[in-house]
Amino acid sequence: MDDRTQLPIVGMIGGGQLARMTHQAAIALGQSLRVLAASPDDSAAVVANDVRIGDHDDPTALAEFAAGCEVVTFDHEHVPQERIHELLRAGHVVRPGPEALRFAQDKLAMRRRLAELDLPMPRWAPVDGADDLTKFGLPCVVKTATGGYDGKGVFMVDDPARIAPMLADGVRLLAEERVPLVRELAVQIARSPSGETRVYPVVETVQRDGICTEVIAPAPDLSAERNAEAARIAERVAVELDVTGILAVELFDTGDRLLINELAMRPHNSGHWTIEGTVTSQFEQHLRAVLDYPLGEVAMTAPVVVMANVLGGEPGGPRLDERVQRLLADDPAARVHLYGKAVRPGRKIGHVTIAGDDVDGLRKRARHAAAVLRDGS
Ligand SMILES: Nc1ncnc2c1ncn2[C@@H]1O[C@H](COP(=O)(O)OP(=O)(O)OP(=O)(O)O)[C@@H](O)[C@H]1O
Ligand SMILES: [Mg+2]
């Protein structure tokens, strides 16, 4: 509890852009998000008021951070299970809890659990040796069970030799069939400890080189049947895994069915559009859900909303401030979100959201906006 305001303190472990945007939502609720950041330069650390600097794997830093928080939640999935259990033993409330979070931390655990629930997935198998790959069938997709992000733990493999160094390093791996996907979708659901749920509109996500570049809401030309199927999958995962907070389910659309790619249990890149695009953003919804507040309306505020990620470009060109001004002049309806991060090529440094009613036009404008912010073009 914050003595000044008598309002709860939510602690978020991790100081990236997700924490930064959750802090923005906290402000409207009268709160200030407490952030455990690795560095004072982290995206959320440069804007939040209540920032602790520490390692998410340091028991002392975590204990000091959690003291006084109504609830502790996450900006990423890297906090080890042991550390979370220590927080629980000390009497802290952690949402989502470790049993649920495990399935967002470990793709092998996730696949096993979803198989038990008989939910639709790509064909997969654990990989303990090169033989497993030959047995599984090549070419295939190989993933590291833990630690991957932005496609960094994902490999298209056609030769078992490719994975030998990882196996030698003791990296846990799984194989998946390479799904002949027509497109990728995502659906988000919020679930509170009381069991209330809200499912956001299903979106289409566009990735380039394993990184999400664009999100279109709602997913164009998705049949009512597929929509209901995606919502059913999200609801089932959230309930069966006892997720609290926001759950994002990444899906492959094969044309005739939906397959679960992976899960995230925190606000997710595929939901950034909800800041302007729905009555309650995913960030406010995550706060409401982990605090066990009533959940907010998720209806869209416009017929179509498109979000484009701004990836860092090569050094040179006009200064970022010039690019921002150029974009604001070019497209006064574009909503700009920059994360206050140092620019590195390919790094997510912000996003732009544009709402309207014509998908193709909005996509062009969103891509243009992201390009202007990237390199001024
Ligand atoms: N089995 C598969 N078949 C075809 N494409 C796949 C498969 N698995 C992953 N991909 C492609 O690789 C991308 C990244 O995979 P995945 O989401 O598992 O990795 P990640 O690094 O955890 O992702 P994120 O960036 O969401 O953290 C997917 O969005 C998809 O484009
Ligand atoms: Mg993914």
mmCIF file of C-alpha atoms and ligand atoms in Angstrom:
data_model
loop_
_atom_site.group_PDB
_atom_site.id
_atom_site.type_symbol
_atom_site.label_atom_id
_atom_site.label_comp_id
_atom_site.label_asym_id
_atom_site.label_seq_id
_atom_site.Cartn_x
_atom_site.Cartn_y
_atom_site.Cartn_z
ATOM 1 C CA MET A 1 0.000 0.000 0.000
ATOM 2 C CA ASP A 2 1.199 3.476 -0.867
ATOM 3 C CA ASP A 3 0.827 5.518 2.341
ATOM 4 C CA ARG A 4 0.315 8.735 0.428
ATOM 5 C CA THR A 5 -2.518 7.563 -1.806
ATOM 6 C CA GLN A 6 -3.814 4.527 0.090
ATOM 7 C CA LEU A 7 -3.671 2.714 -3.249
ATOM 8 C CA PRO A 8 -1.991 -0.628 -3.885
ATOM 9 C CA ILE A 9 1.580 -1.030 -5.064
ATOM 10 C CA VAL A 10 2.062 -3.435 -7.960
ATOM 11 C CA GLY A 11 5.654 -4.582 -8.408
ATOM 12 C CA MET A 12 6.832 -5.586 -11.874
ATOM 13 C CA ILE A 13 10.036 -7.565 -12.253
ATOM 14 C CA GLY A 14 11.832 -6.332 -15.350
ATOM 15 C CA GLY A 15 12.164 -2.791 -16.633
ATOM 16 C CA GLY A 16 11.524 -3.110 -20.368
ATOM 17 C CA GLN A 17 8.909 -1.441 -22.534
ATOM 18 C CA LEU A 18 6.162 -3.667 -21.158
ATOM 19 C CA ALA A 19 6.808 -2.304 -17.669
ATOM 20 C CA ARG A 20 7.040 1.196 -19.100
ATOM 21 C CA MET A 21 3.605 0.937 -20.722
ATOM 22 C CA THR A 22 2.128 -0.817 -17.669
ATOM 23 C CA HIS A 23 3.373 2.131 -15.632
ATOM 24 C CA GLN A 24 1.484 4.486 -17.957
ATOM 25 C CA ALA A 25 -1.682 2.514 -17.240
ATOM 26 C CA ALA A 26 -0.934 2.477 -13.500
ATOM 27 C CA ILE A 27 -0.751 6.274 -13.480
ATOM 28 C CA ALA A 28 -4.367 6.544 -14.650
ATOM 29 C CA LEU A 29 -5.425 4.286 -11.773
ATOM 30 C CA GLY A 30 -3.635 6.596 -9.337
ATOM 31 C CA GLN A 31 -0.780 4.154 -8.863
ATOM 32 C CA SER A 32 2.917 4.177 -9.523
ATOM 33 C CA LEU A 33 4.294 0.865 -10.714
ATOM 34 C CA ARG A 34 7.258 -0.390 -8.681
ATOM 35 C CA VAL A 35 9.872 -1.679 -11.094
ATOM 36 C CA LEU A 36 12.804 -4.014 -10.559
ATOM 37 C CA ALA A 37 15.143 -2.988 -13.361
ATOM 38 C CA ALA A 38 18.521 -4.414 -14.282
ATOM 39 C CA SER A 39 19.869 -0.963 -15.094
ATOM 40 C CA PRO A 40 18.863 2.662 -14.442
ATOM 41 C CA ASP A 41 18.745 3.082 -18.240
ATOM 42 C CA ASP A 42 16.002 0.475 -18.709
ATOM 43 C CA SER A 43 12.923 1.629 -20.571
ATOM 44 C CA ALA A 44 10.674 1.692 -17.476
ATOM 45 C CA ALA A 45 13.406 2.756 -15.049
ATOM 46 C CA VAL A 46 13.790 6.113 -16.775
ATOM 47 C CA VAL A 47 10.107 6.994 -16.245
ATOM 48 C CA ALA A 48 8.754 5.217 -13.148
ATOM 49 C CA ASN A 49 9.013 6.800 -9.721
ATOM 50 C CA ASP A 50 9.585 3.690 -7.629
ATOM 51 C CA VAL A 51 12.519 1.916 -9.257
ATOM 52 C CA ARG A 52 14.840 -0.615 -7.648
ATOM 53 C CA ILE A 53 17.950 -1.693 -9.466
ATOM 54 C CA GLY A 54 18.765 -5.352 -9.088
ATOM 55 C CA ASP A 55 19.070 -8.716 -10.717
ATOM 56 C CA HIS A 56 15.898 -10.772 -11.169
ATOM 57 C CA ASP A 57 17.895 -13.801 -10.003
ATOM 58 C CA ASP A 58 19.137 -12.203 -6.759
ATOM 59 C CA PRO A 59 17.117 -13.398 -3.721
ATOM 60 C CA THR A 60 18.026 -10.343 -1.638
ATOM 61 C CA ALA A 61 17.118 -7.875 -4.374
ATOM 62 C CA LEU A 62 13.822 -9.696 -4.941
ATOM 63 C CA ALA A 63 12.933 -9.786 -1.229
ATOM 64 C CA GLU A 64 13.609 -6.064 -0.798
ATOM 65 C CA PHE A 65 11.674 -5.316 -3.956
ATOM 66 C CA ALA A 66 8.612 -7.349 -2.984
ATOM 67 C CA ALA A 67 8.324 -5.878 0.522
ATOM 68 C CA GLY A 68 5.238 -3.645 0.569
ATOM 69 C CA CYS A 69 3.899 -4.771 -2.819
ATOM 70 C CA GLU A 70 0.272 -5.994 -2.916
ATOM 71 C CA VAL A 71 1.235 -8.217 -5.794
ATOM 72 C CA VAL A 72 4.358 -8.980 -7.785
ATOM 73 C CA THR A 73 4.144 -9.580 -11.528
ATOM 74 C CA PHE A 74 6.453 -9.802 -14.548
ATOM 75 C CA ASP A 75 7.667 -7.924 -17.611
ATOM 76 C CA HIS A 76 9.512 -11.046 -18.841
ATOM 77 C CA GLU A 77 9.644 -14.768 -18.115
ATOM 78 C CA HIS A 78 13.238 -15.049 -16.910
ATOM 79 C CA VAL A 79 12.742 -15.200 -13.129
ATOM 80 C CA PRO A 80 13.762 -18.698 -12.040
ATOM 81 C CA GLN A 81 11.097 -20.871 -10.419
ATOM 82 C CA GLU A 82 13.167 -21.136 -7.229
ATOM 83 C CA ARG A 83 13.180 -17.366 -6.782
ATOM 84 C CA ILE A 84 9.415 -17.185 -7.229
ATOM 85 C CA HIS A 85 8.864 -19.939 -4.687
ATOM 86 C CA GLU A 86 11.061 -18.027 -2.224
ATOM 87 C CA LEU A 87 8.806 -14.992 -2.640
ATOM 88 C CA LEU A 88 5.723 -17.139 -2.015
ATOM 89 C CA ARG A 89 7.288 -18.692 1.081
ATOM 90 C CA ALA A 90 7.973 -15.191 2.396
ATOM 91 C CA GLY A 91 4.230 -14.489 2.098
ATOM 92 C CA HIS A 92 4.227 -12.395 -1.079
ATOM 93 C CA VAL A 93 1.508 -12.629 -3.698
ATOM 94 C CA VAL A 94 2.881 -13.426 -7.174
ATOM 95 C CA ARG A 95 0.695 -13.403 -10.280
ATOM 96 C CA PRO A 96 0.831 -15.325 -12.468
ATOM 97 C CA GLY A 97 2.016 -18.004 -10.046
ATOM 98 C CA PRO A 98 5.013 -20.229 -10.733
ATOM 99 C CA GLU A 99 2.951 -23.282 -11.725
ATOM 100 C CA ALA A 100 1.300 -21.317 -14.515
ATOM 101 C CA LEU A 101 4.391 -19.319 -15.479
ATOM 102 C CA ARG A 102 6.396 -22.499 -15.986
ATOM 103 C CA PHE A 103 4.487 -23.114 -19.209
ATOM 104 C CA ALA A 104 5.530 -19.730 -20.584
ATOM 105 C CA GLN A 105 9.143 -20.252 -19.468
ATOM 106 C CA ASP A 106 9.741 -23.683 -20.877
ATOM 107 C CA LYS A 107 8.514 -24.768 -24.316
ATOM 108 C CA LEU A 108 8.976 -28.465 -23.498
ATOM 109 C CA ALA A 109 6.821 -28.152 -20.380
ATOM 110 C CA MET A 110 4.288 -26.151 -22.407
ATOM 111 C CA ARG A 111 4.056 -28.753 -25.187
ATOM 112 C CA ARG A 112 3.682 -31.596 -22.652
ATOM 113 C CA ARG A 113 0.929 -29.791 -20.768
ATOM 114 C CA LEU A 114 -0.986 -28.780 -23.909
ATOM 115 C CA ALA A 115 -0.736 -32.387 -25.119
ATOM 116 C CA GLU A 116 -2.350 -33.564 -21.856
ATOM 117 C CA LEU A 117 -5.145 -31.105 -22.508
ATOM 118 C CA ASP A 118 -5.439 -32.405 -26.058
ATOM 119 C CA LEU A 119 -5.133 -28.889 -27.461
ATOM 120 C CA PRO A 120 -4.132 -28.450 -31.141
ATOM 121 C CA MET A 121 -0.382 -28.039 -31.747
ATOM 122 C CA PRO A 122 2.264 -28.710 -34.386
ATOM 123 C CA ARG A 123 3.657 -32.255 -34.244
ATOM 124 C CA TRP A 124 6.604 -32.111 -31.835
ATOM 125 C CA ALA A 125 9.105 -34.198 -29.894
ATOM 126 C CA PRO A 126 11.804 -33.680 -27.296
ATOM 127 C CA VAL A 127 15.346 -33.826 -28.722
ATOM 128 C CA ASP A 128 18.029 -35.384 -26.526
ATOM 129 C CA GLY A 129 20.368 -36.462 -29.307
ATOM 130 C CA ALA A 130 20.925 -36.120 -33.052
ATOM 131 C CA ASP A 131 19.131 -39.456 -33.605
ATOM 132 C CA ASP A 132 15.910 -37.966 -32.289
ATOM 133 C CA LEU A 133 15.964 -35.502 -35.177
ATOM 134 C CA THR A 134 16.449 -38.158 -37.823
ATOM 135 C CA LYS A 135 13.611 -40.123 -36.264
ATOM 136 C CA PHE A 136 11.404 -37.029 -36.123
ATOM 137 C CA GLY A 137 12.056 -36.196 -39.777
ATOM 138 C CA LEU A 138 14.089 -33.466 -41.432
ATOM 139 C CA PRO A 139 13.856 -30.655 -42.255
ATOM 140 C CA CYS A 140 12.148 -29.445 -39.112
ATOM 141 C CA VAL A 141 12.081 -26.581 -36.657
ATOM 142 C CA VAL A 142 14.296 -26.913 -33.587
ATOM 143 C CA LYS A 143 13.706 -24.712 -30.556
ATOM 144 C CA THR A 144 15.516 -24.167 -27.309
ATOM 145 C CA ALA A 145 13.134 -25.000 -24.462
ATOM 146 C CA THR A 146 14.077 -21.876 -22.539
ATOM 147 C CA GLY A 147 15.634 -18.465 -23.044
ATOM 148 C CA GLY A 148 14.494 -17.721 -26.621
ATOM 149 C CA TYR A 149 12.850 -14.475 -27.708
ATOM 150 C CA ASP A 150 12.300 -12.664 -31.003
ATOM 151 C CA GLY A 151 13.056 -15.927 -32.790
ATOM 152 C CA LYS A 152 16.505 -16.238 -31.197
ATOM 153 C CA GLY A 153 15.938 -19.795 -29.970
ATOM 154 C CA VAL A 154 14.324 -20.998 -33.221
ATOM 155 C CA PHE A 155 16.241 -22.808 -35.990
ATOM 156 C CA MET A 156 15.207 -24.339 -39.288
ATOM 157 C CA VAL A 157 17.296 -27.499 -39.367
ATOM 158 C CA ASP A 158 17.999 -29.880 -42.250
ATOM 159 C CA ASP A 159 21.191 -31.457 -40.923
ATOM 160 C CA PRO A 160 21.446 -33.030 -37.430
ATOM 161 C CA ALA A 161 25.051 -31.759 -37.177
ATOM 162 C CA ARG A 162 23.589 -28.284 -36.805
ATOM 163 C CA ILE A 163 22.382 -28.988 -33.279
ATOM 164 C CA ALA A 164 25.466 -30.865 -32.031
ATOM 165 C CA PRO A 165 27.069 -27.809 -30.388
ATOM 166 C CA MET A 166 23.862 -26.993 -28.510
ATOM 167 C CA LEU A 167 23.477 -30.580 -27.318
ATOM 168 C CA ALA A 168 27.117 -30.572 -26.215
ATOM 169 C CA ASP A 169 26.374 -27.446 -24.157
ATOM 170 C CA GLY A 170 23.476 -29.220 -22.466
ATOM 171 C CA VAL A 171 20.827 -26.978 -24.062
ATOM 172 C CA ARG A 172 17.364 -28.581 -23.811
ATOM 173 C CA LEU A 173 15.745 -28.775 -27.258
ATOM 174 C CA LEU A 174 12.536 -29.773 -28.952
ATOM 175 C CA ALA A 175 11.661 -30.418 -32.586
ATOM 176 C CA GLU A 176 8.510 -29.231 -34.309
ATOM 177 C CA GLU A 177 7.156 -29.932 -37.754
ATOM 178 C CA ARG A 178 7.535 -26.910 -39.992
ATOM 179 C CA VAL A 179 3.899 -25.853 -40.150
ATOM 180 C CA PRO A 180 2.695 -24.822 -43.633
ATOM 181 C CA LEU A 181 1.088 -21.754 -42.177
ATOM 182 C CA VAL A 182 -1.070 -19.329 -44.090
ATOM 183 C CA ARG A 183 -0.571 -16.668 -41.439
ATOM 184 C CA GLU A 184 0.017 -16.152 -37.740
ATOM 185 C CA LEU A 185 -2.610 -15.036 -35.263
ATOM 186 C CA ALA A 186 -2.635 -14.124 -31.605
ATOM 187 C CA VAL A 187 -5.338 -13.899 -29.015
ATOM 188 C CA GLN A 188 -5.133 -12.385 -25.590
ATOM 189 C CA ILE A 189 -7.191 -13.167 -22.587
ATOM 190 C CA ALA A 190 -7.210 -11.586 -19.160
ATOM 191 C CA ARG A 191 -8.065 -13.714 -16.159
ATOM 192 C CA SER A 192 -8.368 -12.626 -12.560
ATOM 193 C CA PRO A 193 -7.903 -14.785 -9.458
ATOM 194 C CA SER A 194 -11.697 -14.623 -8.959
ATOM 195 C CA GLY A 195 -12.015 -16.389 -12.299
ATOM 196 C CA GLU A 196 -13.356 -13.487 -14.381
ATOM 197 C CA THR A 197 -12.090 -13.593 -17.988
ATOM 198 C CA ARG A 198 -12.121 -11.243 -20.987
ATOM 199 C CA VAL A 199 -10.983 -12.295 -24.430
ATOM 200 C CA TYR A 200 -9.593 -9.635 -26.765
ATOM 201 C CA PRO A 201 -10.318 -9.648 -30.488
ATOM 202 C CA VAL A 202 -8.125 -12.109 -32.411
ATOM 203 C CA VAL A 203 -5.337 -10.351 -34.325
ATOM 204 C CA GLU A 204 -3.073 -11.229 -37.228
ATOM 205 C CA THR A 205 0.643 -10.874 -36.526
ATOM 206 C CA VAL A 206 3.222 -10.438 -39.258
ATOM 207 C CA GLN A 207 6.812 -11.505 -38.520
ATOM 208 C CA ARG A 208 9.995 -10.888 -40.419
ATOM 209 C CA ASP A 209 13.154 -12.840 -39.472
ATOM 210 C CA GLY A 210 11.376 -14.179 -36.387
ATOM 211 C CA ILE A 211 10.444 -10.692 -35.127
ATOM 212 C CA CYS A 212 6.910 -9.363 -35.060
ATOM 213 C CA THR A 213 6.723 -6.301 -37.310
ATOM 214 C CA GLU A 214 3.009 -5.671 -37.658
ATOM 215 C CA VAL A 215 -0.280 -6.483 -35.925
ATOM 216 C CA ILE A 216 -3.698 -6.140 -37.558
ATOM 217 C CA ALA A 217 -6.858 -6.030 -35.447
ATOM 218 C CA PRO A 218 -9.180 -7.723 -35.949
ATOM 219 C CA ALA A 219 -7.500 -10.492 -38.007
ATOM 220 C CA PRO A 220 -8.813 -9.830 -41.543
ATOM 221 C CA ASP A 221 -11.318 -12.310 -42.978
ATOM 222 C CA LEU A 222 -11.335 -14.591 -39.972
ATOM 223 C CA SER A 223 -14.526 -16.626 -39.971
ATOM 224 C CA ALA A 224 -16.830 -16.495 -36.964
ATOM 225 C CA GLU A 225 -16.067 -20.164 -36.451
ATOM 226 C CA ARG A 226 -12.256 -19.639 -36.294
ATOM 227 C CA ASN A 227 -12.757 -16.638 -34.039
ATOM 228 C CA ALA A 228 -14.759 -18.713 -31.622
ATOM 229 C CA GLU A 229 -12.178 -21.488 -31.832
ATOM 230 C CA ALA A 230 -9.343 -19.071 -30.927
ATOM 231 C CA ALA A 231 -11.355 -17.703 -28.014
ATOM 232 C CA ARG A 232 -12.129 -21.218 -26.833
ATOM 233 C CA ILE A 233 -8.437 -22.165 -26.952
ATOM 234 C CA ALA A 234 -7.454 -19.035 -24.992
ATOM 235 C CA GLU A 235 -10.135 -19.611 -22.370
ATOM 236 C CA ARG A 236 -9.238 -23.260 -21.967
ATOM 237 C CA VAL A 237 -5.487 -22.552 -21.586
ATOM 238 C CA ALA A 238 -6.097 -19.714 -19.121
ATOM 239 C CA VAL A 239 -8.405 -21.779 -16.948
ATOM 240 C CA GLU A 240 -6.583 -25.126 -17.089
ATOM 241 C CA LEU A 241 -3.178 -23.555 -16.452
ATOM 242 C CA ASP A 242 -4.663 -21.247 -13.801
ATOM 243 C CA VAL A 243 -3.187 -18.140 -15.423
ATOM 244 C CA THR A 244 -3.769 -14.781 -13.768
ATOM 245 C CA GLY A 245 -3.098 -11.520 -15.600
ATOM 246 C CA ILE A 246 -2.780 -11.326 -19.366
ATOM 247 C CA LEU A 247 -2.182 -14.492 -21.351
ATOM 248 C CA ALA A 248 -1.183 -14.199 -25.003
ATOM 249 C CA VAL A 249 -1.625 -17.283 -27.163
ATOM 250 C CA GLU A 250 0.319 -17.237 -30.440
ATOM 251 C CA LEU A 251 -1.394 -19.316 -33.109
ATOM 252 C CA PHE A 252 -0.617 -20.688 -36.559
ATOM 253 C CA ASP A 253 -3.467 -20.521 -39.061
ATOM 254 C CA THR A 254 -2.969 -23.383 -41.529
ATOM 255 C CA GLY A 255 -6.027 -22.444 -43.554
ATOM 256 C CA ASP A 256 -8.159 -25.193 -42.117
ATOM 257 C CA ARG A 257 -7.161 -25.212 -38.478
ATOM 258 C CA LEU A 258 -5.494 -23.316 -35.677
ATOM 259 C CA LEU A 259 -2.393 -24.644 -33.888
ATOM 260 C CA ILE A 260 -0.883 -23.232 -30.718
ATOM 261 C CA ASN A 261 2.637 -21.883 -31.215
ATOM 262 C CA GLU A 262 3.466 -20.526 -27.785
ATOM 263 C CA LEU A 263 2.226 -18.778 -24.673
ATOM 264 C CA ALA A 264 3.195 -15.563 -22.898
ATOM 265 C CA MET A 265 1.860 -14.617 -19.477
ATOM 266 C CA ARG A 266 2.259 -10.857 -19.458
ATOM 267 C CA PRO A 267 1.317 -7.987 -21.737
ATOM 268 C CA HIS A 268 2.517 -8.948 -25.212
ATOM 269 C CA ASN A 269 3.654 -7.230 -28.384
ATOM 270 C CA SER A 270 0.555 -8.552 -30.160
ATOM 271 C CA GLY A 271 -1.550 -6.450 -27.759
ATOM 272 C CA HIS A 272 0.130 -3.044 -27.977
ATOM 273 C CA TRP A 273 -2.626 -1.902 -30.331
ATOM 274 C CA THR A 274 -5.121 -2.109 -27.441
ATOM 275 C CA ILE A 275 -3.736 1.113 -25.911
ATOM 276 C CA GLU A 276 -5.791 3.062 -28.434
ATOM 277 C CA GLY A 277 -7.737 0.211 -30.007
ATOM 278 C CA THR A 278 -9.867 -1.158 -27.169
ATOM 279 C CA VAL A 279 -11.758 0.378 -24.267
ATOM 280 C CA THR A 280 -9.305 -1.202 -21.790
ATOM 281 C CA SER A 281 -5.685 -1.668 -22.834
ATOM 282 C CA GLN A 282 -3.853 -4.905 -22.130
ATOM 283 C CA PHE A 283 -1.631 -2.985 -19.712
ATOM 284 C CA GLU A 284 -4.469 -1.679 -17.552
ATOM 285 C CA GLN A 285 -6.153 -5.067 -17.849
ATOM 286 C CA HIS A 286 -3.034 -6.825 -16.581
ATOM 287 C CA LEU A 287 -2.991 -4.526 -13.530
ATOM 288 C CA ARG A 288 -6.691 -5.071 -12.913
ATOM 289 C CA ALA A 289 -6.314 -8.824 -13.242
ATOM 290 C CA VAL A 290 -3.314 -9.237 -10.932
ATOM 291 C CA LEU A 291 -4.997 -6.957 -8.366
ATOM 292 C CA ASP A 292 -8.215 -8.978 -8.689
ATOM 293 C CA TYR A 293 -10.122 -5.834 -9.681
ATOM 294 C CA PRO A 294 -13.143 -6.101 -11.991
ATOM 295 C CA LEU A 295 -11.897 -6.485 -15.563
ATOM 296 C CA GLY A 296 -12.469 -3.833 -18.218
ATOM 297 C CA GLU A 297 -14.429 -3.811 -21.446
ATOM 298 C CA VAL A 298 -12.410 -5.055 -24.444
ATOM 299 C CA ALA A 299 -14.584 -3.796 -27.309
ATOM 300 C CA MET A 300 -12.696 -2.089 -30.123
ATOM 301 C CA THR A 301 -12.773 1.694 -30.433
ATOM 302 C CA ALA A 302 -12.501 1.616 -34.257
ATOM 303 C CA PRO A 303 -13.346 -0.946 -36.947
ATOM 304 C CA VAL A 304 -9.677 -1.625 -37.767
ATOM 305 C CA VAL A 305 -6.467 -0.919 -35.869
ATOM 306 C CA VAL A 306 -2.952 -1.550 -37.176
ATOM 307 C CA MET A 307 0.245 -1.488 -35.147
ATOM 308 C CA ALA A 308 3.747 -1.472 -36.603
ATOM 309 C CA ASN A 309 6.873 -2.024 -34.553
ATOM 310 C CA VAL A 310 9.723 0.433 -34.908
ATOM 311 C CA LEU A 311 12.989 -1.500 -35.159
ATOM 312 C CA GLY A 312 16.288 0.293 -34.746
ATOM 313 C CA GLY A 313 17.963 1.138 -38.080
ATOM 314 C CA GLU A 314 21.583 1.516 -39.118
ATOM 315 C CA PRO A 315 23.448 4.486 -37.597
ATOM 316 C CA GLY A 316 23.277 7.734 -39.549
ATOM 317 C CA GLY A 317 20.492 9.638 -41.256
ATOM 318 C CA PRO A 318 18.338 12.274 -39.633
ATOM 319 C CA ARG A 319 18.285 12.465 -35.845
ATOM 320 C CA LEU A 320 15.447 10.600 -34.089
ATOM 321 C CA ASP A 321 13.856 13.897 -33.085
ATOM 322 C CA GLU A 322 13.748 15.003 -36.722
ATOM 323 C CA ARG A 323 12.165 11.699 -37.716
ATOM 324 C CA VAL A 324 9.515 12.031 -35.035
ATOM 325 C CA GLN A 325 8.638 15.514 -36.271
ATOM 326 C CA ARG A 326 8.581 14.326 -39.862
ATOM 327 C CA LEU A 327 6.120 11.567 -38.967
ATOM 328 C CA LEU A 328 3.908 13.848 -36.896
ATOM 329 C CA ALA A 329 3.697 16.160 -39.922
ATOM 330 C CA ASP A 330 3.136 13.297 -42.394
ATOM 331 C CA ASP A 331 0.415 11.549 -40.434
ATOM 332 C CA PRO A 332 -1.153 13.526 -37.594
ATOM 333 C CA ALA A 333 -3.420 10.591 -36.668
ATOM 334 C CA ALA A 334 -0.521 8.191 -36.065
ATOM 335 C CA ARG A 335 -0.073 7.392 -32.388
ATOM 336 C CA VAL A 336 3.633 7.221 -31.580
ATOM 337 C CA HIS A 337 5.094 5.163 -28.733
ATOM 338 C CA LEU A 338 8.839 5.340 -28.248
ATOM 339 C CA TYR A 339 10.386 3.307 -25.468
ATOM 340 C CA GLY A 340 13.296 5.546 -24.486
ATOM 341 C CA LYS A 341 15.802 2.853 -25.472
ATOM 342 C CA ALA A 342 19.209 3.240 -27.047
ATOM 343 C CA VAL A 343 18.967 2.462 -30.761
ATOM 344 C CA ARG A 344 20.595 -0.740 -32.041
ATOM 345 C CA PRO A 345 19.894 -2.238 -35.467
ATOM 346 C CA GLY A 346 16.885 -4.587 -35.246
ATOM 347 C CA ARG A 347 16.064 -3.727 -31.612
ATOM 348 C CA LYS A 348 12.424 -2.875 -30.844
ATOM 349 C CA ILE A 349 12.556 0.809 -29.908
ATOM 350 C CA GLY A 350 8.893 1.733 -30.252
ATOM 351 C CA HIS A 351 5.669 1.206 -32.128
ATOM 352 C CA VAL A 352 3.054 3.191 -34.006
ATOM 353 C CA THR A 353 -0.695 2.583 -33.956
ATOM 354 C CA ILE A 354 -3.214 3.835 -36.504
ATOM 355 C CA ALA A 355 -6.981 3.334 -36.330
ATOM 356 C CA GLY A 356 -9.554 3.627 -39.097
ATOM 357 C CA ASP A 357 -11.610 1.412 -41.331
ATOM 358 C CA ASP A 358 -9.550 0.426 -44.367
ATOM 359 C CA VAL A 359 -7.050 -2.362 -43.642
ATOM 360 C CA ASP A 360 -4.815 -1.862 -46.685
ATOM 361 C CA GLY A 361 -4.604 1.902 -46.250
ATOM 362 C CA LEU A 362 -3.898 1.621 -42.535
ATOM 363 C CA ARG A 363 -1.182 -0.989 -43.099
ATOM 364 C CA LYS A 364 0.538 1.260 -45.626
ATOM 365 C CA ARG A 365 0.414 4.189 -43.254
ATOM 366 C CA ALA A 366 1.639 2.134 -40.289
ATOM 367 C CA ARG A 367 4.551 0.716 -42.282
ATOM 368 C CA HIS A 368 5.409 4.164 -43.557
ATOM 369 C CA ALA A 369 5.287 5.556 -40.028
ATOM 370 C CA ALA A 370 7.586 2.835 -38.706
ATOM 371 C CA ALA A 371 10.029 3.414 -41.595
ATOM 372 C CA VAL A 372 10.118 7.161 -40.953
ATOM 373 C CA LEU A 373 10.937 6.548 -37.288
ATOM 374 C CA ARG A 374 13.524 3.911 -38.166
ATOM 375 C CA ASP A 375 15.606 5.851 -40.626
ATOM 376 C CA GLY A 376 13.727 8.929 -41.751
ATOM 377 C CA SER A 377 12.708 7.412 -45.094
HETATM 378 N N1 LIG B 1 6.699 -25.087 -36.011
HETATM 379 C C1 LIG B 1 6.833 -23.974 -36.739
HETATM 380 N N2 LIG B 1 6.501 -23.974 -38.043
HETATM 381 C C2 LIG B 1 6.651 -22.860 -38.802
HETATM 382 N N3 LIG B 1 7.117 -21.684 -38.344
HETATM 383 C C3 LIG B 1 7.464 -21.612 -37.049
HETATM 384 C C4 LIG B 1 7.336 -22.756 -36.179
HETATM 385 N N4 LIG B 1 7.739 -22.377 -34.952
HETATM 386 C C5 LIG B 1 8.096 -21.081 -35.032
HETATM 387 N N5 LIG B 1 7.951 -20.601 -36.282
HETATM 388 C C6 LIG B 1 8.244 -19.221 -36.729
HETATM 389 O O1 LIG B 1 9.212 -18.635 -35.863
HETATM 390 C C7 LIG B 1 8.654 -17.558 -35.109
HETATM 391 C C8 LIG B 1 9.235 -17.527 -33.699
HETATM 392 O O2 LIG B 1 8.917 -18.746 -33.036
HETATM 393 P P1 LIG B 1 8.523 -18.738 -31.480
HETATM 394 O O3 LIG B 1 7.330 -17.876 -31.303
HETATM 395 O O4 LIG B 1 8.418 -20.128 -31.013
HETATM 396 O O5 LIG B 1 9.863 -18.117 -30.897
HETATM 397 P P2 LIG B 1 10.170 -16.992 -29.827
HETATM 398 O O6 LIG B 1 11.551 -16.540 -30.076
HETATM 399 O O7 LIG B 1 9.824 -17.511 -28.505
HETATM 400 O O8 LIG B 1 9.164 -15.879 -30.238
HETATM 401 P P3 LIG B 1 8.842 -14.507 -29.567
HETATM 402 O O9 LIG B 1 9.464 -13.499 -30.475
HETATM 403 O O10 LIG B 1 7.341 -14.499 -29.665
HETATM 404 O O11 LIG B 1 9.392 -14.512 -28.187
HETATM 405 C C9 LIG B 1 7.147 -17.795 -35.156
HETATM 406 O O12 LIG B 1 6.423 -16.601 -34.939
HETATM 407 C C10 LIG B 1 6.998 -18.362 -36.581
HETATM 408 O O13 LIG B 1 7.059 -17.309 -37.522
HETATM 409 MG MG MG B 2 6.657 -16.260 -30.498
#
